[in-house]
JSON list of C-alpha atoms in Angstrom, two decimals:
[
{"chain": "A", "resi": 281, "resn": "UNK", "atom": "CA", "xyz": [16.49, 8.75, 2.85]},
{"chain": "A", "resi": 282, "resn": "UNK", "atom": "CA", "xyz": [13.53, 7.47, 1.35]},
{"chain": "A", "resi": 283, "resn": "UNK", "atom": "CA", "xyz": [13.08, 4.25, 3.29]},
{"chain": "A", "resi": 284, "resn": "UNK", "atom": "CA", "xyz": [10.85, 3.62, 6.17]},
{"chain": "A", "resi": 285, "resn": "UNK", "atom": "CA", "xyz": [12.05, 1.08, 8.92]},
{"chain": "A", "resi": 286, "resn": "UNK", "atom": "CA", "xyz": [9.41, -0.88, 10.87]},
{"chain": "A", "resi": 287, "resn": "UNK", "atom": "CA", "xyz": [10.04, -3.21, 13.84]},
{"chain": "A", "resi": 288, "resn": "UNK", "atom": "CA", "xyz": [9.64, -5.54, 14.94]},
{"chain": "A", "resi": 289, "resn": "UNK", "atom": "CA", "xyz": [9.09, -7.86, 11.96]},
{"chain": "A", "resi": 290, "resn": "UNK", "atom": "CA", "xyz": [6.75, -10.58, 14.01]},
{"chain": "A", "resi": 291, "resn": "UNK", "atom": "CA", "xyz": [4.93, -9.98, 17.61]},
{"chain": "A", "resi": 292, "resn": "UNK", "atom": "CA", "xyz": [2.82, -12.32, 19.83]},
{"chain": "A", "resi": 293, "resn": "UNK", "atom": "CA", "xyz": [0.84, -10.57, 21.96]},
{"chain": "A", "resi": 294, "resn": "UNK", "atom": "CA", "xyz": [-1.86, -12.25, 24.71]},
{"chain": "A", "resi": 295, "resn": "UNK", "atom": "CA", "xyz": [-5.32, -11.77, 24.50]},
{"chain": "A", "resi": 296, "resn": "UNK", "atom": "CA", "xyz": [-6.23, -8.16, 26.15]},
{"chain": "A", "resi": 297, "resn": "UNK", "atom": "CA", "xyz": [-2.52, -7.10, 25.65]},
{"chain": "A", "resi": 298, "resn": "UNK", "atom": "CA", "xyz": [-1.21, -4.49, 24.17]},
{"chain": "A", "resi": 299, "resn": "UNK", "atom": "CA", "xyz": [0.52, -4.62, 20.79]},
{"chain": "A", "resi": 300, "resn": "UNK", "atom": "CA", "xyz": [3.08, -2.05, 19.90]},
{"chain": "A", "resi": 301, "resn": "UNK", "atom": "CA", "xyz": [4.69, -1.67, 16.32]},
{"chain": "A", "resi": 302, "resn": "UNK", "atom": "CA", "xyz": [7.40, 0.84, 15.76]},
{"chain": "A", "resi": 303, "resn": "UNK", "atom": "CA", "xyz": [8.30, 2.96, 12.47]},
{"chain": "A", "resi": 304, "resn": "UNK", "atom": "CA", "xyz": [11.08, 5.01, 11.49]},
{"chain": "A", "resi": 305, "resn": "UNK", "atom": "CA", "xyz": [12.25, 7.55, 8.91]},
{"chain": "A", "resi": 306, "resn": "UNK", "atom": "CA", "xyz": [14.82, 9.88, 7.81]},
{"chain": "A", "resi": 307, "resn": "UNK", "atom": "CA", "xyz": [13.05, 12.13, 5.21]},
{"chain": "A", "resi": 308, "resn": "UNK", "atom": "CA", "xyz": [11.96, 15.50, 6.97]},
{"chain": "A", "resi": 309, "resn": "UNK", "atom": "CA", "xyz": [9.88, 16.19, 4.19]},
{"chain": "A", "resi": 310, "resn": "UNK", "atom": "CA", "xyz": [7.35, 12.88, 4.83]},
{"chain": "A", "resi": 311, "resn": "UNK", "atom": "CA", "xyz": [3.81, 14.70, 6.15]},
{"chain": "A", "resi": 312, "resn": "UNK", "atom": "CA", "xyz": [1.58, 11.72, 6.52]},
{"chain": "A", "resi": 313, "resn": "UNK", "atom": "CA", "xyz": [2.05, 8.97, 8.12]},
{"chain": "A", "resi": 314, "resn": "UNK", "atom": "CA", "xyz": [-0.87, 6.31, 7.55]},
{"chain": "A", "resi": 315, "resn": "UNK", "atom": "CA", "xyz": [-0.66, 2.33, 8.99]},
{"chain": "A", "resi": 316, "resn": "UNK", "atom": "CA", "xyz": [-2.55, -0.43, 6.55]},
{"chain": "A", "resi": 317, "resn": "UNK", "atom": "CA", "xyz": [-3.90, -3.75, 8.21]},
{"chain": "A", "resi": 318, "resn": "UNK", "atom": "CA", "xyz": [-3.43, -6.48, 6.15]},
{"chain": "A", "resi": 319, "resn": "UNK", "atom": "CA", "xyz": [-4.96, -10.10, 6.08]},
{"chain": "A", "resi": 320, "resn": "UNK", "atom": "CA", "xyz": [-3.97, -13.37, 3.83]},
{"chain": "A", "resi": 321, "resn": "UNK", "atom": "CA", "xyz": [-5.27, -12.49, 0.73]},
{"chain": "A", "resi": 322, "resn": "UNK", "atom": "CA", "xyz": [-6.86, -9.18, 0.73]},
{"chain": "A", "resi": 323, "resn": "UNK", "atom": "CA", "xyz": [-5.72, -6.01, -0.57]},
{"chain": "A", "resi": 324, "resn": "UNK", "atom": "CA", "xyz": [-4.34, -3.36, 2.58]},
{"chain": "A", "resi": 325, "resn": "UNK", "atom": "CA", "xyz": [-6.75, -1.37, 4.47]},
{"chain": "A", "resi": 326, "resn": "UNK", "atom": "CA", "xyz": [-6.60, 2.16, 5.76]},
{"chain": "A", "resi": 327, "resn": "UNK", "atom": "CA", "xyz": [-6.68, 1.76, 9.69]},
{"chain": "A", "resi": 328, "resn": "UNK", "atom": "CA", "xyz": [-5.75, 5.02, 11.22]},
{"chain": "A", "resi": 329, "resn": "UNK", "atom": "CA", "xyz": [-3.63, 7.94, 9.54]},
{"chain": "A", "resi": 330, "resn": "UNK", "atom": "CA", "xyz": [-1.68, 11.00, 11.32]},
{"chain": "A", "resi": 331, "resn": "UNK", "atom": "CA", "xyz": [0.00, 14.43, 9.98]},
{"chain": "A", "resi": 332, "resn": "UNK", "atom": "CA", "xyz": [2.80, 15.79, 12.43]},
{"chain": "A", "resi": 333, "resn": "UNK", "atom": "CA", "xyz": [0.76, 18.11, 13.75]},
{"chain": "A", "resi": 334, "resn": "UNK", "atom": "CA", "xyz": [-0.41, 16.51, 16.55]},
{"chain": "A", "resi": 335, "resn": "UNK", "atom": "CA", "xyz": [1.55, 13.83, 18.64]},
{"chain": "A", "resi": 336, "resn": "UNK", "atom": "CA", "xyz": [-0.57, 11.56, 19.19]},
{"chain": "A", "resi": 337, "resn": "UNK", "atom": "CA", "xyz": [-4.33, 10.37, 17.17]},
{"chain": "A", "resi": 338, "resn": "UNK", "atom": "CA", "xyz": [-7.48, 7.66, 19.18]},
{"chain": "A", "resi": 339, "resn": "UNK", "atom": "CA", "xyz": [-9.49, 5.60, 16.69]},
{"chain": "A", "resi": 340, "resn": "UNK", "atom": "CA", "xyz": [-11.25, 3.28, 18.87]},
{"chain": "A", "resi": 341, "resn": "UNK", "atom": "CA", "xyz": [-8.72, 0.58, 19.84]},
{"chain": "A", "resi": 342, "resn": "UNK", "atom": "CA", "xyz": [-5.99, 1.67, 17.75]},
{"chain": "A", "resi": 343, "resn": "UNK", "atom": "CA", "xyz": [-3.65, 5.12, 18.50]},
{"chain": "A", "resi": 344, "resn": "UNK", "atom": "CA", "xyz": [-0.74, 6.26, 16.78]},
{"chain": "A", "resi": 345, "resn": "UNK", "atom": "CA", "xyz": [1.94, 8.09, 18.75]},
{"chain": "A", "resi": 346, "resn": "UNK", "atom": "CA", "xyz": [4.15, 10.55, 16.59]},
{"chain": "A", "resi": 347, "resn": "UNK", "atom": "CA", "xyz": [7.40, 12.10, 17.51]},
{"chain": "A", "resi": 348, "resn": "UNK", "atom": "CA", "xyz": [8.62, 14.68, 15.54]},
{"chain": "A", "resi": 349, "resn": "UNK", "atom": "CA", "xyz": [11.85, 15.44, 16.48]},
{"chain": "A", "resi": 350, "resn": "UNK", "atom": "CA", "xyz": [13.08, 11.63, 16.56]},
{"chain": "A", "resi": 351, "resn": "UNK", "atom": "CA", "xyz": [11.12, 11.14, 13.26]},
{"chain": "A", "resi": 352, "resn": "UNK", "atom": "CA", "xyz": [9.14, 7.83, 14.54]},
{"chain": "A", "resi": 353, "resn": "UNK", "atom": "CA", "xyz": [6.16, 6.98, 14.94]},
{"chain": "A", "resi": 354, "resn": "UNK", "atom": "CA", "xyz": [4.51, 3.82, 16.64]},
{"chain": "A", "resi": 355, "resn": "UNK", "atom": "CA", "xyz": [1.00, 2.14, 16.50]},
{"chain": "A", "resi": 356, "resn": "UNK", "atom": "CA", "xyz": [-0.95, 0.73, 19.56]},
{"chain": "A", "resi": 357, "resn": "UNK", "atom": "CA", "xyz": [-3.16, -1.34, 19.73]},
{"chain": "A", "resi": 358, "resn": "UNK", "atom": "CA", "xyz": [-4.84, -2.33, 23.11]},
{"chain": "A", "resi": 359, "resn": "UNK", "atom": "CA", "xyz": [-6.94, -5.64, 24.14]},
{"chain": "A", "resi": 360, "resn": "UNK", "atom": "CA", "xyz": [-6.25, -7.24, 21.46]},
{"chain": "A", "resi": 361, "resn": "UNK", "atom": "CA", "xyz": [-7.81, -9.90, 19.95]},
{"chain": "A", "resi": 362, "resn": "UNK", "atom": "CA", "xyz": [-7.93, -12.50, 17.85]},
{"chain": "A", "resi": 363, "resn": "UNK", "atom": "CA", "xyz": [-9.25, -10.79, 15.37]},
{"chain": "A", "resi": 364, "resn": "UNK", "atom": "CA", "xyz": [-6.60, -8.26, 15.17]},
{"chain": "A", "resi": 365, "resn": "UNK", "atom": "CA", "xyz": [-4.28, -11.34, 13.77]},
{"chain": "A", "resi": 366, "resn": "UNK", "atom": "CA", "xyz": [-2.68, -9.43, 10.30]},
{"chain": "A", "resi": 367, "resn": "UNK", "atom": "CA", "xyz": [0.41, -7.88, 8.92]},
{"chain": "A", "resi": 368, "resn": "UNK", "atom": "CA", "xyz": [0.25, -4.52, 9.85]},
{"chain": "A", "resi": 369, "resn": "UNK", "atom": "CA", "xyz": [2.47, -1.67, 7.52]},
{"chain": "A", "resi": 370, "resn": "UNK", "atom": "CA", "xyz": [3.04, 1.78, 8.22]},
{"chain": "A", "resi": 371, "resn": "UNK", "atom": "CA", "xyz": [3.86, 4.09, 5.23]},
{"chain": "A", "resi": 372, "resn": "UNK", "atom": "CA", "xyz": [4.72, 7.80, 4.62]},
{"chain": "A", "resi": 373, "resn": "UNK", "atom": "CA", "xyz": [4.37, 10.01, 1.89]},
{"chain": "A", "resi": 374, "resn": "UNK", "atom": "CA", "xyz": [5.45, 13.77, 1.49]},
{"chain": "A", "resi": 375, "resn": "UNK", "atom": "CA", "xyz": [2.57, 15.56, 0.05]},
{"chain": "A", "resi": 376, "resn": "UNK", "atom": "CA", "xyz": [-0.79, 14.73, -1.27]},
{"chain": "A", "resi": 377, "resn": "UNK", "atom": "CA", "xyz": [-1.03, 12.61, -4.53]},
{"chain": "A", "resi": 378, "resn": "UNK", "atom": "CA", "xyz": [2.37, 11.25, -4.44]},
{"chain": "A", "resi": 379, "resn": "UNK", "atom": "CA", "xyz": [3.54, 7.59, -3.66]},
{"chain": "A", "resi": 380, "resn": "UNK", "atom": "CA", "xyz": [3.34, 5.87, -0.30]},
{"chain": "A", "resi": 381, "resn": "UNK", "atom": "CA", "xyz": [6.75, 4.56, 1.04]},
{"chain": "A", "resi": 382, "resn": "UNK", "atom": "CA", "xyz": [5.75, 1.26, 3.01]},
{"chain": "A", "resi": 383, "resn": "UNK", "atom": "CA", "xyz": [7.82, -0.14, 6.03]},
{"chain": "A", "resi": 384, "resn": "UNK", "atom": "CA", "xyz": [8.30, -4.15, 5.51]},
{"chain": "A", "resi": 385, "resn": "UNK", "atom": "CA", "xyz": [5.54, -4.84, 7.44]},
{"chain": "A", "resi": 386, "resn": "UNK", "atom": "CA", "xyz": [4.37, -6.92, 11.07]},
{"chain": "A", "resi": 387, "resn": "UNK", "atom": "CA", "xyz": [3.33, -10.24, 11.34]},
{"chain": "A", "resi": 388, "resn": "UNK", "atom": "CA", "xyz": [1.20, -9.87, 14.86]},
{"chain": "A", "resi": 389, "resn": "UNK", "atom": "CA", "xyz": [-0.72, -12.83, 16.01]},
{"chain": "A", "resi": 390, "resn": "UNK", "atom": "CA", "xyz": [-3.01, -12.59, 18.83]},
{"chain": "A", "resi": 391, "resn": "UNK", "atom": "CA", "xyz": [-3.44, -15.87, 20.98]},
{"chain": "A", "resi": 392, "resn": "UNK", "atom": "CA", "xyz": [-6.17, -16.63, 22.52]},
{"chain": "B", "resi": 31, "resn": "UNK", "atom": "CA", "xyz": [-20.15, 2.32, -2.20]},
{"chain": "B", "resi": 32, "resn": "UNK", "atom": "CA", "xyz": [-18.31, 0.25, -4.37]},
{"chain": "B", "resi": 33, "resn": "UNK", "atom": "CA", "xyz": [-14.52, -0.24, -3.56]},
{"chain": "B", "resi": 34, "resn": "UNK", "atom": "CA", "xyz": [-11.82, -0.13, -5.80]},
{"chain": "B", "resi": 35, "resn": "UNK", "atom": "CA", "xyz": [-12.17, -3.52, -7.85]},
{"chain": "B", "resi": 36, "resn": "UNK", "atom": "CA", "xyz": [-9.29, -5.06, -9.43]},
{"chain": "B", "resi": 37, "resn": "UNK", "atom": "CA", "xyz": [-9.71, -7.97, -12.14]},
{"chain": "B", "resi": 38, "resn": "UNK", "atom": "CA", "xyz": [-8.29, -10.95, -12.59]},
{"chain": "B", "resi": 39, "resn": "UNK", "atom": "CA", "xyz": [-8.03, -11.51, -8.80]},
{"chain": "B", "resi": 40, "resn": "UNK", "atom": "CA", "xyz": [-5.48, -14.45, -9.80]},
{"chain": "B", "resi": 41, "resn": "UNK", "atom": "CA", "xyz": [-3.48, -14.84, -13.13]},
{"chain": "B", "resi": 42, "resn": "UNK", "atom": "CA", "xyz": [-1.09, -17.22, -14.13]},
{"chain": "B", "resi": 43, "resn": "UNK", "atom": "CA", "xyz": [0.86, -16.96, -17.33]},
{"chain": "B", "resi": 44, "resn": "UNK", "atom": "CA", "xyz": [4.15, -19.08, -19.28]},
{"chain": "B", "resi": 45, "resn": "UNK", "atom": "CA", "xyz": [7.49, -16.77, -19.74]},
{"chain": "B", "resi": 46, "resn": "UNK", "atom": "CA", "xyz": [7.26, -14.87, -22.53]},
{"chain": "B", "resi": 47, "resn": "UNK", "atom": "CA", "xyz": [3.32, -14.19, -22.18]},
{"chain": "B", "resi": 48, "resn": "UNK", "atom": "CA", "xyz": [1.38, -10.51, -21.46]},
{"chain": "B", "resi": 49, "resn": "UNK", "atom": "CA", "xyz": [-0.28, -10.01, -18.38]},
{"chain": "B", "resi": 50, "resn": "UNK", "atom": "CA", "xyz": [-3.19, -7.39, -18.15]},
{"chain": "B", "resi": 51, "resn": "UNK", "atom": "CA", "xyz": [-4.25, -6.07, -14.58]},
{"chain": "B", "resi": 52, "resn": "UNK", "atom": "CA", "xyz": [-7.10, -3.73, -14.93]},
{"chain": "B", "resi": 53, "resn": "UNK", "atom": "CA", "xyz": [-8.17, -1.62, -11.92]},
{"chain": "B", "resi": 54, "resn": "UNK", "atom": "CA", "xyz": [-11.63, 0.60, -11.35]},
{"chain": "B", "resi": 55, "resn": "UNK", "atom": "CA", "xyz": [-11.05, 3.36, -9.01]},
{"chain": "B", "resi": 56, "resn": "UNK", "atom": "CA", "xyz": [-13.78, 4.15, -6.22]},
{"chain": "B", "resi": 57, "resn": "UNK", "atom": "CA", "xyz": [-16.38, 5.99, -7.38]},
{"chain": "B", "resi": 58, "resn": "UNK", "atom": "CA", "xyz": [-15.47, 9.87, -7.26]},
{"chain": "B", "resi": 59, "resn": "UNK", "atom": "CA", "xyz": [-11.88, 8.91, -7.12]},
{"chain": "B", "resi": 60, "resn": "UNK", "atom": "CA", "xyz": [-9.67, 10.10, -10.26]},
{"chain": "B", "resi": 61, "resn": "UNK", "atom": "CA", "xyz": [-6.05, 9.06, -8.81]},
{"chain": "B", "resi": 62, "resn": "UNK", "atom": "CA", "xyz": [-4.71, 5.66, -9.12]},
{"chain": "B", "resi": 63, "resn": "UNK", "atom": "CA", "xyz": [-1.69, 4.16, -7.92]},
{"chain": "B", "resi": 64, "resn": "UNK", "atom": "CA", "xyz": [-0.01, 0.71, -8.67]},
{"chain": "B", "resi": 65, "resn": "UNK", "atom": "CA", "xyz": [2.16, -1.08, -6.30]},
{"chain": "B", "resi": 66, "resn": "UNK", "atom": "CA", "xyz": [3.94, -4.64, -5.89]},
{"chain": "B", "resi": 67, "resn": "UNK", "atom": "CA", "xyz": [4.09, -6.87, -3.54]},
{"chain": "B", "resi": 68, "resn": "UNK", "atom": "CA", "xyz": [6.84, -9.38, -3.38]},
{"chain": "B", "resi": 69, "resn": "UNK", "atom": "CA", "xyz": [6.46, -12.62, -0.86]},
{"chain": "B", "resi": 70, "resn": "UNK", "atom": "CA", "xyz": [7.27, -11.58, 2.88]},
{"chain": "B", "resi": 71, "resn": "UNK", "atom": "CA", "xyz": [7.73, -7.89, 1.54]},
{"chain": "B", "resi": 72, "resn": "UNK", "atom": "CA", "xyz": [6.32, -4.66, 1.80]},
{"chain": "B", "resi": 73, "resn": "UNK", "atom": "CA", "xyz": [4.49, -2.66, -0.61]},
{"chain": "B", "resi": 74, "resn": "UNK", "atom": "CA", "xyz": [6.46, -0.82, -3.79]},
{"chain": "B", "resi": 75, "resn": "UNK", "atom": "CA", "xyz": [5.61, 1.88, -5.75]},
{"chain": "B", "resi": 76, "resn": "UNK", "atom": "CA", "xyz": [5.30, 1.39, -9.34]},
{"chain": "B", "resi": 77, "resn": "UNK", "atom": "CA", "xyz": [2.96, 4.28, -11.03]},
{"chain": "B", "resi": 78, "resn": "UNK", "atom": "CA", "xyz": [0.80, 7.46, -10.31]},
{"chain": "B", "resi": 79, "resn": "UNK", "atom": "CA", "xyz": [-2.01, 7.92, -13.07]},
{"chain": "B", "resi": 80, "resn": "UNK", "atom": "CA", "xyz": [-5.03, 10.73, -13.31]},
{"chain": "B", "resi": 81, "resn": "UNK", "atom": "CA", "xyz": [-7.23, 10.18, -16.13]},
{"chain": "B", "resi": 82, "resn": "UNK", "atom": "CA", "xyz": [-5.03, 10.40, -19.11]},
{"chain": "B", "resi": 83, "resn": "UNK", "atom": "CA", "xyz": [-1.71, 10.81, -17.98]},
{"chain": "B", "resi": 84, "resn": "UNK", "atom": "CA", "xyz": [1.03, 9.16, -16.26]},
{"chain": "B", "resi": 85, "resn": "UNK", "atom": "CA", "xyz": [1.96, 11.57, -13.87]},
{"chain": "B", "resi": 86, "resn": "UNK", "atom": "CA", "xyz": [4.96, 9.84, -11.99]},
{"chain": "B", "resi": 87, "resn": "UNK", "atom": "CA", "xyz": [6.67, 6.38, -13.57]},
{"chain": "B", "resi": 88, "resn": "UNK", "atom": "CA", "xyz": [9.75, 6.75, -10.83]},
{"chain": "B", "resi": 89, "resn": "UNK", "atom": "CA", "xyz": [9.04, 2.95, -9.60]},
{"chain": "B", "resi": 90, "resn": "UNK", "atom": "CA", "xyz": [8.17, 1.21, -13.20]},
{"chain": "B", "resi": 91, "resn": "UNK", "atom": "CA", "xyz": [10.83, -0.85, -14.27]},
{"chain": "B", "resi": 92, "resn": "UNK", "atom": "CA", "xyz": [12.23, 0.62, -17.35]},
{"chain": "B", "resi": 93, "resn": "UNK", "atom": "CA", "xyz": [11.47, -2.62, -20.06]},
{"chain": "B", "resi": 94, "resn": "UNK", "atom": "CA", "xyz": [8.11, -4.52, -20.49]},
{"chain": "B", "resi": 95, "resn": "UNK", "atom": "CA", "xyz": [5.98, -2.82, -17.77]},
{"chain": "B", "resi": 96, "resn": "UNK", "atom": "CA", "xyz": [3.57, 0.32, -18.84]},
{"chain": "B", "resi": 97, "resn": "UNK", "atom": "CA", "xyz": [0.49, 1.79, -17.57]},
{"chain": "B", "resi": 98, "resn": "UNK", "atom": "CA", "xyz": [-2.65, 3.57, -18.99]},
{"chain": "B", "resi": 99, "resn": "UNK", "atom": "CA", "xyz": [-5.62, 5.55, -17.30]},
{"chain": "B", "resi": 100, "resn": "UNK", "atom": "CA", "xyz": [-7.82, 6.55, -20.24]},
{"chain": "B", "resi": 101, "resn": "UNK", "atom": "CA", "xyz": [-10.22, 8.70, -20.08]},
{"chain": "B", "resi": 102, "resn": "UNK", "atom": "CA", "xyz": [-12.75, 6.00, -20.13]},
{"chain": "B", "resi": 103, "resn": "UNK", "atom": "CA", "xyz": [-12.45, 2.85, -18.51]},
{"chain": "B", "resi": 104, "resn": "UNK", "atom": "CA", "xyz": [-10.30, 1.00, -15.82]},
{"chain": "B", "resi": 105, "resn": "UNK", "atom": "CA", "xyz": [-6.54, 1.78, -15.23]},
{"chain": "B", "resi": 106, "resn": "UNK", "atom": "CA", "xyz": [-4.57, -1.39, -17.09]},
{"chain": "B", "resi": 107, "resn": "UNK", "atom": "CA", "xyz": [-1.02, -2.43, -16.07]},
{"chain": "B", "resi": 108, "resn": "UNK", "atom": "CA", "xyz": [0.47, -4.13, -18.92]},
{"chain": "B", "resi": 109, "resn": "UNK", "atom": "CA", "xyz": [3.74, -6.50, -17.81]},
{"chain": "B", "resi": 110, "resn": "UNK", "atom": "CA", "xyz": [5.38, -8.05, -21.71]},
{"chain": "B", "resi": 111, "resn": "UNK", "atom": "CA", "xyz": [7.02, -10.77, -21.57]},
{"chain": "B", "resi": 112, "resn": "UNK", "atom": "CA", "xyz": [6.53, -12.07, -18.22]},
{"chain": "B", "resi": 113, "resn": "UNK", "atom": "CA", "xyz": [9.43, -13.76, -16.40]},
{"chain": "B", "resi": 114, "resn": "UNK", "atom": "CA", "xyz": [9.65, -16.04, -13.28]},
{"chain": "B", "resi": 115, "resn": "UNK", "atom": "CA", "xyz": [10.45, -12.75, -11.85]},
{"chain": "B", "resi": 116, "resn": "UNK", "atom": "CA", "xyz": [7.41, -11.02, -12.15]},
{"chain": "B", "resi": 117, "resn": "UNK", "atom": "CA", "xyz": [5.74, -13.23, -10.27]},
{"chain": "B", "resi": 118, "resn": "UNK", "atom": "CA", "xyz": [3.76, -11.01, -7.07]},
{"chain": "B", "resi": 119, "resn": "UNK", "atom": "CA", "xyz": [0.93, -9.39, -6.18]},
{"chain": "B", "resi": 120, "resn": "UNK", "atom": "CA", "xyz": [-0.10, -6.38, -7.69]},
{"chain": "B", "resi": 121, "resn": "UNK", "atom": "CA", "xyz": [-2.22, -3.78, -6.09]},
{"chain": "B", "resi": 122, "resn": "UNK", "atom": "CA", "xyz": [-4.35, -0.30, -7.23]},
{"chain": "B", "resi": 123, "resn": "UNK", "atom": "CA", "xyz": [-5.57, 2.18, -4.84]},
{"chain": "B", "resi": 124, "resn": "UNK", "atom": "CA", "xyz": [-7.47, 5.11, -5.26]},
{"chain": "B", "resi": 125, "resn": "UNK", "atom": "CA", "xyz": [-7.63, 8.49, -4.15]},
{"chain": "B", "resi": 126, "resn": "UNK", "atom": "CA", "xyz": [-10.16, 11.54, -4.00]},
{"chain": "B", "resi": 127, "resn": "UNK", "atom": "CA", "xyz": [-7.47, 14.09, -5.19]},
{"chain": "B", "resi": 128, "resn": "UNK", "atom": "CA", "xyz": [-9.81, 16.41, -3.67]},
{"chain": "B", "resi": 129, "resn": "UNK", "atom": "CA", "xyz": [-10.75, 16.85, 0.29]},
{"chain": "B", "resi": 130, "resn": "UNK", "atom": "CA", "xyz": [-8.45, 13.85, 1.80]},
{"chain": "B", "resi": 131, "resn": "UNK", "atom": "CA", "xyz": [-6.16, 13.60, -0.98]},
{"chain": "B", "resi": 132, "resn": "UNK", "atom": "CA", "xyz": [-3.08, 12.02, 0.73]},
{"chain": "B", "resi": 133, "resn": "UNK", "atom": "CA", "xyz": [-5.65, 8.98, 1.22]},
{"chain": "B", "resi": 134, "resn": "UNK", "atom": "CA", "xyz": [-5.48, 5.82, -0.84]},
{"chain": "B", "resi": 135, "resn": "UNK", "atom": "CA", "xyz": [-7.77, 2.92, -0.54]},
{"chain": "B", "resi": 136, "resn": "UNK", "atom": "CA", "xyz": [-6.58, -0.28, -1.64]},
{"chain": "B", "resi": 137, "resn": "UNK", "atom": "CA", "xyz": [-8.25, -3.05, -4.29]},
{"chain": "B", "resi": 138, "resn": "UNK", "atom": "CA", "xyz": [-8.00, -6.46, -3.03]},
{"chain": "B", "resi": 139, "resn": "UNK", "atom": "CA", "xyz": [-5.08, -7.11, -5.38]},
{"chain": "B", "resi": 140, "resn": "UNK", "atom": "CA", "xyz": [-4.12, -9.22, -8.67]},
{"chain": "B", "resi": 141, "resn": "UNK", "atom": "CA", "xyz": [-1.95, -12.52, -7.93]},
{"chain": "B", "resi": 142, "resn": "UNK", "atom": "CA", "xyz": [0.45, -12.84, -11.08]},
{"chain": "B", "resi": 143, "resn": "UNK", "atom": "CA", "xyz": [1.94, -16.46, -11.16]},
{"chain": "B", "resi": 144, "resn": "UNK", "atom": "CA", "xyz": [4.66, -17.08, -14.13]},
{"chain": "B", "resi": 145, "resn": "UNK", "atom": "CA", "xyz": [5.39, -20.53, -14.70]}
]
């Protein structure tokens, strides 16, 4: 109940495409739902966070979609680039100060 | 605005040796958290410190692993008697406890090697 499934494990997406990365979860209790961009050899950063009330959250290129009632949630990313090339992990927690559950993480590589 | 900083960046030690990871929370921040990172993995929880106490241990392994946030200083992780096993990265990340507290900001992350 704890665990946090995230597909698909690798993605190649074109230049200017659109990347999608899914996330699940069973706990009802989880109330923020962050993603973390990660590069070879750097620590994860905070991209773009969302609490379930609201369905869907626009920072720039990236927007996270969250459904509620079928407990997912999915990140977007459109024209991508090159530059967007990371893992990407989203995560869940149930209430401020307490640990983040991580999904496995997403390879995506952008080709140019 | 410093970020959290995390020192050594890479550490190798034999079986049988201590490692000491030592993390500095951002500025303002008095919440740290530890995680792991095993090859091709995600994240894993390992601790939740405020200044002074351990407030949940739930992902420390039971033997050889503890974890101080004193009231001065950085946060130390403190693996005895390292085995092949422990081999990973290890991450801190702060948070505010205050105003956004569900956010944590990660350091760039200790590489353990056991050899």
């Amino acid at each position: 109940q704890q665990q946090v499934k995230q597909s698909p494990q690798s993605l190649i997406v074109q230049k200017g495409g659109i990347s999608i990365i899914n996330c699940a979860y069973e706990n009802t209790a989880f109330d923020y739902f962050p993603w973390y961009q990660q590069f070879p050899g750097k620590g994860p950063a905070l991209l773009i966070a969302i609490r379930p009330d609201v369905s869907e959250k626009k920072e720039g290129r990236f927007t996270i979609s969250f459904n509620k009632s079928a407990k997912q949630f999915s990140l977007h990313i459109m024209d991508s680039q090159p530059g967007d090339s990371a893992t990407y992990f989203c995560a869940a927690s149930s209430q401020a100060g307490t640990a983040l559950i991580f999904g496995k993480g997403t390879t995506l590589s952008v080709s140019s | 605005n410093a970020g959290v900083m995390q020192n050594p960046r890479h550490l190798v030690r034999r079986r049988g040796q201590e490692a000491r990871l030592r993390c500095s929370p951002m500025k303002g921040h008095s919440h740290v958290y530890w995680y792991r990172q095993l090859p091709e993995e995600g994240l894993k929880f390992m601790v939740y410190l405020q200044k002074e106490n351990i407030i949940d241990e739930s992902g420390m392994p039971k033997e050889r692993f503890s974890a101080e946030f004193p009231k001065e200083g950085p946060s130390i992780l403190r693996i005895q008697q390292v085995v092949r096993g422990d081999s990973a990265a290890y991450f801190c990340a702060s948070s505010p406890g205050l105003g956004t507290p569900y956010e944590q900001y990660f350091g760039p992350g200790t590489r353990l090697t056991v050899t």
